[in-house]
Coordinates of C-alpha atoms and ligand atoms in Angstrom, one line a residue:
M1 CA -4.3 -14.1 9.3
I2 CA -5.4 -11.0 11.2
H3 CA -6.2 -8.3 8.7
E4 CA -7.6 -5.0 9.8
I5 CA -8.4 -2.5 7.0
F6 CA -9.4 1.1 8.0
P7 CA -9.3 4.5 6.3
V8 CA -6.8 7.1 7.7
G9 CA -6.3 10.8 7.1
P10 CA -8.4 13.4 5.2
L11 CA -8.1 11.4 1.9
Q12 CA -9.2 8.2 3.6
C13 CA -6.3 6.0 2.5
N14 CA -7.0 2.3 3.4
C15 CA -4.3 1.4 5.9
S16 CA -3.8 -2.4 6.5
I17 CA -2.5 -4.2 9.5
V18 CA -1.6 -7.8 8.6
G19 CA -0.8 -10.0 11.6
D20 CA 0.3 -13.6 12.2
E21 CA -2.1 -15.1 14.8
Q22 CA 0.6 -17.4 16.2
T23 CA 3.7 -15.2 16.4
R24 CA 1.8 -12.0 16.9
E25 CA 4.1 -10.2 14.4
A26 CA 2.6 -7.6 12.1
M27 CA 3.1 -5.6 9.0
V28 CA 1.5 -2.2 8.6
V29 CA 0.8 -1.1 5.0
D30 CA 0.3 2.6 4.1
P31 CA 0.1 4.3 7.5
G32 CA -0.8 7.6 5.9
D33 CA -2.1 9.3 9.1
D34 CA -3.9 8.6 12.4
I35 CA -0.9 6.7 13.9
E36 CA -2.6 6.7 17.3
D37 CA -5.4 4.6 15.8
V38 CA -2.9 2.3 14.2
L39 CA -1.1 1.8 17.5
A40 CA -4.4 1.2 19.3
I41 CA -5.3 -1.6 16.9
L42 CA -1.9 -3.2 17.2
Q43 CA -2.2 -3.1 20.9
R44 CA -5.7 -4.5 20.9
H45 CA -4.4 -7.6 18.9
G46 CA -1.2 -7.8 20.9
L47 CA 0.9 -7.4 17.7
T48 CA 4.5 -6.2 17.3
V49 CA 5.3 -4.4 14.0
K50 CA 8.0 -6.0 12.0
Q51 CA 7.7 -4.0 8.8
I52 CA 6.1 -0.8 7.6
V53 CA 5.4 -1.2 3.9
I54 CA 4.4 1.7 1.6
T55 CA 2.6 1.0 -1.7
H56 CA 3.8 4.4 -3.1
A57 CA 5.1 7.7 -1.8
H58 CA 2.0 9.8 -2.0
I59 CA 1.5 11.7 1.3
D60 CA -1.9 10.1 2.1
H61 CA -0.1 6.7 2.1
I62 CA 3.2 7.5 3.7
G63 CA 2.5 10.6 5.9
G64 CA 2.5 8.7 9.2
A65 CA 5.4 6.3 8.3
A66 CA 8.2 8.2 10.0
K67 CA 6.2 8.5 13.2
L68 CA 5.3 4.8 13.2
R69 CA 8.9 4.0 12.6
R70 CA 10.0 6.2 15.5
V71 CA 7.6 4.6 17.9
T72 CA 8.0 0.9 16.8
G73 CA 11.5 0.8 15.5
A74 CA 10.3 -1.1 12.4
P75 CA 11.9 -0.5 9.0
V76 CA 10.1 1.4 6.2
L77 CA 10.1 -0.5 3.0
L78 CA 9.1 0.9 -0.4
N79 CA 10.3 0.9 -4.0
A80 CA 13.2 3.2 -4.5
N81 CA 11.8 4.6 -7.7
D82 CA 9.5 6.7 -5.5
Q83 CA 12.5 8.5 -4.0
T84 CA 11.8 11.6 -6.0
L85 CA 8.2 11.7 -4.6
L86 CA 9.5 11.1 -1.1
K87 CA 11.7 14.2 -1.4
M88 CA 8.6 16.1 -2.5
L89 CA 6.5 15.3 0.7
D90 CA 6.6 19.0 1.7
V91 CA 5.3 20.0 -1.7
Q92 CA 2.7 17.3 -1.6
A93 CA 1.6 18.6 1.8
T94 CA 1.2 22.1 0.3
W95 CA -1.0 20.7 -2.5
L96 CA -3.4 19.3 0.2
G97 CA -3.0 22.2 2.7
M98 CA -1.6 19.8 5.2
R99 CA 1.3 20.1 7.6
P100 CA 4.5 18.6 6.2
P101 CA 5.2 15.1 7.8
E102 CA 8.4 14.1 9.6
H103 CA 11.3 13.3 7.3
T104 CA 10.9 9.8 6.0
I105 CA 13.7 7.5 4.8
I106 CA 13.7 4.2 2.9
D107 CA 15.3 1.5 5.0
A108 CA 15.1 -1.0 2.1
S109 CA 13.7 -1.0 -1.4
L110 CA 11.1 -3.6 -2.5
T111 CA 10.6 -4.9 -6.0
T112 CA 9.2 -7.8 -8.1
G113 CA 10.6 -11.1 -6.8
D114 CA 11.0 -9.9 -3.2
K115 CA 9.0 -11.6 -0.5
V116 CA 8.0 -9.9 2.8
R117 CA 7.6 -12.4 5.7
T118 CA 5.6 -11.5 8.8
G119 CA 5.7 -14.6 11.0
G120 CA 4.3 -17.3 8.8
L121 CA 2.6 -14.9 6.4
V122 CA 4.3 -14.3 3.0
A123 CA 3.6 -11.5 0.7
D124 CA 5.0 -11.4 -2.9
V125 CA 6.0 -8.0 -4.0
M126 CA 4.9 -6.9 -7.5
H127 CA 6.4 -3.7 -8.9
T128 CA 3.4 -2.1 -10.7
P129 CA 4.5 1.4 -12.0
G130 CA 2.0 3.7 -13.6
H131 CA 0.2 5.6 -10.7
T132 CA 3.8 6.4 -9.6
E133 CA 7.2 5.1 -10.8
G134 CA 7.6 3.1 -7.6
S135 CA 4.1 1.8 -7.0
I136 CA 4.0 -1.8 -5.7
C137 CA 1.3 -4.3 -4.9
L138 CA 1.5 -7.0 -2.2
Y139 CA 0.1 -10.5 -3.1
Y140 CA -0.6 -13.0 -0.4
A141 CA -0.8 -16.2 -2.5
A142 CA -1.9 -18.5 0.3
E143 CA -4.8 -16.2 1.2
K144 CA -5.4 -15.1 -2.4
K145 CA -5.4 -11.4 -1.3
L146 CA -3.9 -8.4 -3.1
I147 CA -3.1 -5.1 -1.4
A148 CA -3.1 -3.0 -4.5
G149 CA -2.3 0.6 -3.4
D150 CA -3.6 3.1 -5.9
T151 CA -3.0 0.8 -8.9
L152 CA -6.5 -0.7 -8.9
F153 CA -9.8 0.4 -7.4
A154 CA -13.3 -1.1 -7.5
G155 CA -14.5 0.1 -10.9
S156 CA -11.5 2.4 -11.5
I157 CA -7.8 2.7 -11.7
G158 CA -5.2 5.0 -10.2
R159 CA -4.8 8.5 -11.7
T160 CA -1.8 9.0 -13.9
D161 CA -1.7 12.8 -14.2
L162 CA 0.5 13.4 -11.2
P163 CA 4.3 13.6 -11.3
G164 CA 5.7 10.2 -12.1
G165 CA 2.4 8.9 -13.5
S166 CA 2.1 7.0 -16.8
Y167 CA -1.1 5.7 -18.4
K168 CA 0.9 3.4 -20.6
K169 CA 2.8 1.9 -17.6
I170 CA -0.3 1.5 -15.4
M171 CA -2.0 -0.4 -18.3
E172 CA 1.1 -2.6 -18.6
S173 CA 1.1 -3.3 -14.9
L174 CA -2.7 -4.1 -14.8
H175 CA -2.7 -6.3 -17.9
G176 CA 0.6 -7.9 -16.9
P177 CA 1.0 -9.0 -13.3
V178 CA -2.3 -7.8 -11.8
L179 CA -4.8 -9.5 -14.1
A180 CA -2.6 -12.6 -14.1
L181 CA -3.9 -13.3 -10.6
P182 CA -6.8 -15.7 -10.0
D183 CA -10.3 -14.3 -10.3
E184 CA -11.1 -15.1 -6.7
T185 CA -8.3 -12.9 -5.4
I186 CA -9.6 -10.3 -3.0
V187 CA -8.4 -6.8 -3.8
V188 CA -7.8 -4.3 -1.1
P189 CA -7.5 -1.0 -2.9
G190 CA -5.7 2.1 -1.6
H191 CA -9.1 3.9 -1.3
G192 CA -12.7 2.7 -1.2
P193 CA -14.4 -0.7 -1.0
L194 CA -12.8 -4.1 -1.5
T195 CA -13.3 -6.0 -4.8
T196 CA -12.0 -9.1 -6.6
I197 CA -9.8 -9.6 -9.6
G198 CA -12.7 -11.4 -11.3
D199 CA -15.2 -8.6 -10.7
E200 CA -12.7 -6.0 -12.1
R201 CA -11.8 -8.2 -15.1
E202 CA -15.5 -8.3 -16.0
T203 CA -16.8 -4.9 -15.1
N204 CA -14.0 -2.3 -14.7
P205 CA -14.4 0.1 -17.7
F206 CA -10.7 0.9 -17.7
L207 CA -9.9 -2.8 -18.2
G208 CA -12.4 -3.2 -21.1
G209 CA -15.0 -4.7 -18.7
Ligands
LIG1 ZN1 -1.6 7.8 -4.7

Protein backbone atom coordinates (compact mmCIF):
# COMPACT_ATOMS: atom_id res chain seq x y z
CA MET A 1 0.00 0.00 0.00
CA ILE A 2 1.29 3.40 -1.01
CA HIS A 3 -0.03 5.95 1.49
CA GLU A 4 1.06 9.57 1.33
CA ILE A 5 -0.37 11.89 3.99
CA PHE A 6 0.26 15.62 3.67
CA PRO A 7 -1.43 18.80 4.94
CA VAL A 8 -3.15 21.03 2.37
CA GLY A 9 -4.59 24.54 2.47
CA PRO A 10 -4.61 27.21 5.19
CA LEU A 11 -6.33 24.91 7.72
CA GLN A 12 -3.78 22.13 7.03
CA CYS A 13 -6.28 19.37 6.31
CA ASN A 14 -4.58 15.96 6.04
CA CYS A 15 -4.99 14.83 2.44
CA SER A 16 -4.33 11.13 1.76
CA ILE A 17 -3.23 9.46 -1.44
CA VAL A 18 -3.75 5.70 -1.16
CA GLY A 19 -2.34 3.65 -4.02
CA ASP A 20 -2.05 0.01 -5.07
CA GLU A 21 1.60 -0.81 -5.78
CA GLN A 22 0.69 -3.41 -8.44
CA THR A 23 -2.11 -1.77 -10.44
CA ARG A 24 -0.93 1.83 -9.80
CA GLU A 25 -4.54 2.86 -9.12
CA ALA A 26 -5.15 5.44 -6.41
CA MET A 27 -7.77 7.05 -4.24
CA VAL A 28 -7.40 10.65 -3.08
CA VAL A 29 -9.09 11.45 0.23
CA ASP A 30 -9.91 15.04 1.21
CA PRO A 31 -8.14 17.11 -1.49
CA GLY A 32 -9.05 20.35 0.27
CA ASP A 33 -6.56 22.53 -1.59
CA ASP A 34 -3.09 22.53 -3.21
CA ILE A 35 -4.17 20.29 -6.11
CA GLU A 36 -0.86 20.95 -7.90
CA ASP A 37 0.90 19.20 -4.98
CA VAL A 38 -1.60 16.33 -5.13
CA LEU A 39 -0.98 15.89 -8.85
CA ALA A 40 2.80 16.02 -8.38
CA ILE A 41 2.69 13.21 -5.79
CA LEU A 42 0.42 11.12 -8.03
CA GLN A 43 2.83 11.61 -10.90
CA ARG A 44 5.88 10.80 -8.78
CA HIS A 45 4.34 7.42 -7.91
CA GLY A 46 2.93 6.84 -11.40
CA LEU A 47 -0.61 6.59 -10.02
CA THR A 48 -3.97 7.01 -11.77
CA VAL A 49 -6.84 8.36 -9.67
CA LYS A 50 -9.88 6.07 -9.53
CA GLN A 51 -11.87 7.84 -6.80
CA ILE A 52 -11.93 11.13 -4.94
CA VAL A 53 -13.39 10.42 -1.50
CA ILE A 54 -14.49 13.21 0.84
CA THR A 55 -14.83 12.48 4.59
CA HIS A 56 -17.21 15.46 4.96
CA ALA A 57 -18.17 18.60 3.05
CA HIS A 58 -16.23 21.22 5.01
CA ILE A 59 -14.34 23.45 2.60
CA ASP A 60 -10.91 22.58 3.97
CA HIS A 61 -11.56 18.91 3.01
CA ILE A 62 -13.50 19.34 -0.26
CA GLY A 63 -12.29 22.68 -1.65
CA GLY A 64 -10.04 21.14 -4.32
CA ALA A 65 -12.29 18.21 -5.26
CA ALA A 66 -13.93 19.80 -8.30
CA LYS A 67 -10.56 20.80 -9.75
CA LEU A 68 -9.09 17.33 -9.16
CA ARG A 69 -12.20 15.78 -10.73
CA ARG A 70 -11.87 18.05 -13.75
CA VAL A 71 -8.20 17.16 -14.24
CA THR A 72 -8.42 13.40 -13.56
CA GLY A 73 -12.00 12.53 -14.54
CA ALA A 74 -12.36 10.53 -11.30
CA PRO A 75 -15.74 10.54 -9.50
CA VAL A 76 -16.31 12.44 -6.24
CA LEU A 77 -17.74 10.20 -3.52
CA LEU A 78 -19.20 11.42 -0.22
CA ASN A 79 -22.20 10.82 1.99
CA ALA A 80 -25.31 12.53 0.63
CA ASN A 81 -26.27 13.82 4.10
CA ASP A 82 -23.62 16.52 3.56
CA GLN A 83 -25.47 17.89 0.50
CA THR A 84 -26.65 20.89 2.53
CA LEU A 85 -23.06 21.78 3.48
CA LEU A 86 -21.98 21.26 -0.10
CA LYS A 87 -24.50 23.87 -1.21
CA MET A 88 -23.00 26.19 1.44
CA LEU A 89 -19.41 26.08 0.12
CA ASP A 90 -19.59 29.76 -0.84
CA VAL A 91 -20.75 30.62 2.68
CA GLN A 92 -18.02 28.45 4.16
CA ALA A 93 -15.47 30.28 2.00
CA THR A 94 -16.74 33.60 3.35
CA TRP A 95 -16.30 32.39 6.96
CA LEU A 96 -12.64 31.70 6.24
CA GLY A 97 -12.02 34.68 3.95
CA MET A 98 -11.23 32.31 1.07
CA ARG A 99 -12.22 32.42 -2.58
CA PRO A 100 -15.24 30.19 -3.23
CA PRO A 101 -14.19 26.88 -4.86
CA GLU A 102 -15.51 25.49 -8.13
CA HIS A 103 -19.00 24.00 -7.99
CA THR A 104 -18.73 20.45 -6.64
CA ILE A 105 -21.17 17.62 -7.28
CA ILE A 106 -21.61 14.21 -5.63
CA ASP A 107 -21.12 11.47 -8.24
CA ALA A 108 -22.15 8.79 -5.73
CA SER A 109 -23.05 8.66 -2.05
CA LEU A 110 -21.13 6.44 0.38
CA THR A 111 -22.49 4.96 3.57
CA THR A 112 -22.01 2.12 6.05
CA GLY A 113 -21.72 -1.24 4.29
CA ASP A 114 -20.18 0.23 1.13
CA LYS A 115 -16.69 -0.80 0.09
CA VAL A 116 -14.40 1.36 -2.02
CA ARG A 117 -11.90 -0.69 -4.04
CA THR A 118 -8.71 0.79 -5.45
CA GLY A 119 -6.85 -2.00 -7.25
CA GLY A 120 -6.48 -4.67 -4.57
CA LEU A 121 -7.05 -2.27 -1.68
CA VAL A 122 -10.43 -2.35 0.02
CA ALA A 123 -11.81 0.36 2.31
CA ASP A 124 -14.96 -0.22 4.35
CA VAL A 125 -17.08 2.90 4.65
CA MET A 126 -18.41 3.81 8.10
CA HIS A 127 -21.05 6.56 8.32
CA THR A 128 -20.05 8.42 11.49
CA PRO A 129 -22.30 11.50 11.85
CA GLY A 130 -21.68 14.09 14.55
CA HIS A 131 -19.03 16.51 13.24
CA THR A 132 -21.37 16.82 10.24
CA GLU A 133 -24.47 14.84 9.22
CA GLY A 134 -22.59 13.12 6.42
CA SER A 135 -19.20 12.45 8.04
CA ILE A 136 -17.66 9.12 7.07
CA CYS A 137 -14.54 7.18 8.04
CA LEU A 138 -12.67 4.75 5.78
CA TYR A 139 -11.34 1.55 7.35
CA TYR A 140 -8.70 -0.56 5.64
CA ALA A 141 -9.19 -3.82 7.54
CA ALA A 142 -6.24 -5.66 5.94
CA GLU A 143 -3.87 -2.83 6.84
CA LYS A 144 -5.66 -1.94 10.12
CA LYS A 145 -5.79 1.73 9.18
CA LEU A 146 -8.59 4.26 9.68
CA ILE A 147 -8.92 7.51 7.76
CA ALA A 148 -11.07 9.33 10.29
CA GLY A 149 -11.78 12.78 8.84
CA ASP A 150 -12.70 15.22 11.61
CA THR A 151 -14.47 12.58 13.74
CA LEU A 152 -11.40 11.66 15.84
CA PHE A 153 -8.09 13.45 16.47
CA ALA A 154 -5.07 12.60 18.60
CA GLY A 155 -6.30 13.68 22.05
CA SER A 156 -9.48 15.32 20.78
CA ILE A 157 -12.66 14.89 18.73
CA GLY A 158 -14.32 16.90 15.98
CA ARG A 159 -16.17 20.09 16.91
CA THR A 160 -19.94 19.81 16.91
CA ASP A 161 -20.92 23.49 17.07
CA LEU A 162 -21.03 24.08 13.29
CA PRO A 163 -24.17 23.60 11.15
CA GLY A 164 -25.10 19.90 11.08
CA GLY A 165 -23.00 19.11 14.13
CA SER A 166 -24.30 16.99 17.03
CA TYR A 167 -22.40 16.09 20.21
CA LYS A 168 -24.81 13.21 20.86
CA LYS A 169 -24.25 11.77 17.39
CA ILE A 170 -20.45 12.07 17.42
CA MET A 171 -20.40 10.26 20.76
CA GLU A 172 -22.61 7.50 19.31
CA SER A 173 -20.30 7.25 16.27
CA LEU A 174 -17.17 7.10 18.43
CA HIS A 175 -18.48 4.65 21.02
CA GLY A 176 -20.17 2.62 18.26
CA PRO A 177 -18.22 1.76 15.10
CA VAL A 178 -14.99 3.70 15.76
CA LEU A 179 -14.00 2.27 19.14
CA ALA A 180 -15.12 -1.18 17.97
CA LEU A 181 -11.94 -1.26 15.85
CA PRO A 182 -8.83 -3.09 17.12
CA ASP A 183 -6.46 -1.19 19.43
CA GLU A 184 -3.58 -1.46 16.96
CA THR A 185 -5.55 0.38 14.24
CA ILE A 186 -3.58 3.38 12.98
CA VAL A 187 -5.77 6.49 12.88
CA VAL A 188 -5.17 9.18 10.25
CA PRO A 189 -7.15 12.18 11.51
CA GLY A 190 -8.39 15.06 9.37
CA HIS A 191 -5.85 17.36 11.02
CA GLY A 192 -2.69 16.88 13.08
CA PRO A 193 -0.61 13.83 13.96
CA LEU A 194 -1.44 10.15 13.54
CA THR A 195 -2.55 8.08 16.52
CA THR A 196 -4.01 4.63 17.26
CA ILE A 197 -7.39 3.45 18.47
CA GLY A 198 -5.71 1.97 21.57
CA ASP A 199 -3.99 5.26 22.50
CA GLU A 200 -7.23 7.21 22.07
CA ARG A 201 -9.23 4.62 24.02
CA GLU A 202 -6.78 5.01 26.91
CA THR A 203 -5.89 8.70 26.90
CA ASN A 204 -8.44 10.77 24.92
CA PRO A 205 -10.28 12.91 27.52
CA PHE A 206 -13.40 13.06 25.32
CA LEU A 207 -13.61 9.27 25.36
CA GLY A 208 -13.22 8.95 29.12
CA GLY A 209 -9.48 8.20 28.80
ZN1 LIG B 1 -14.54 19.56 9.38
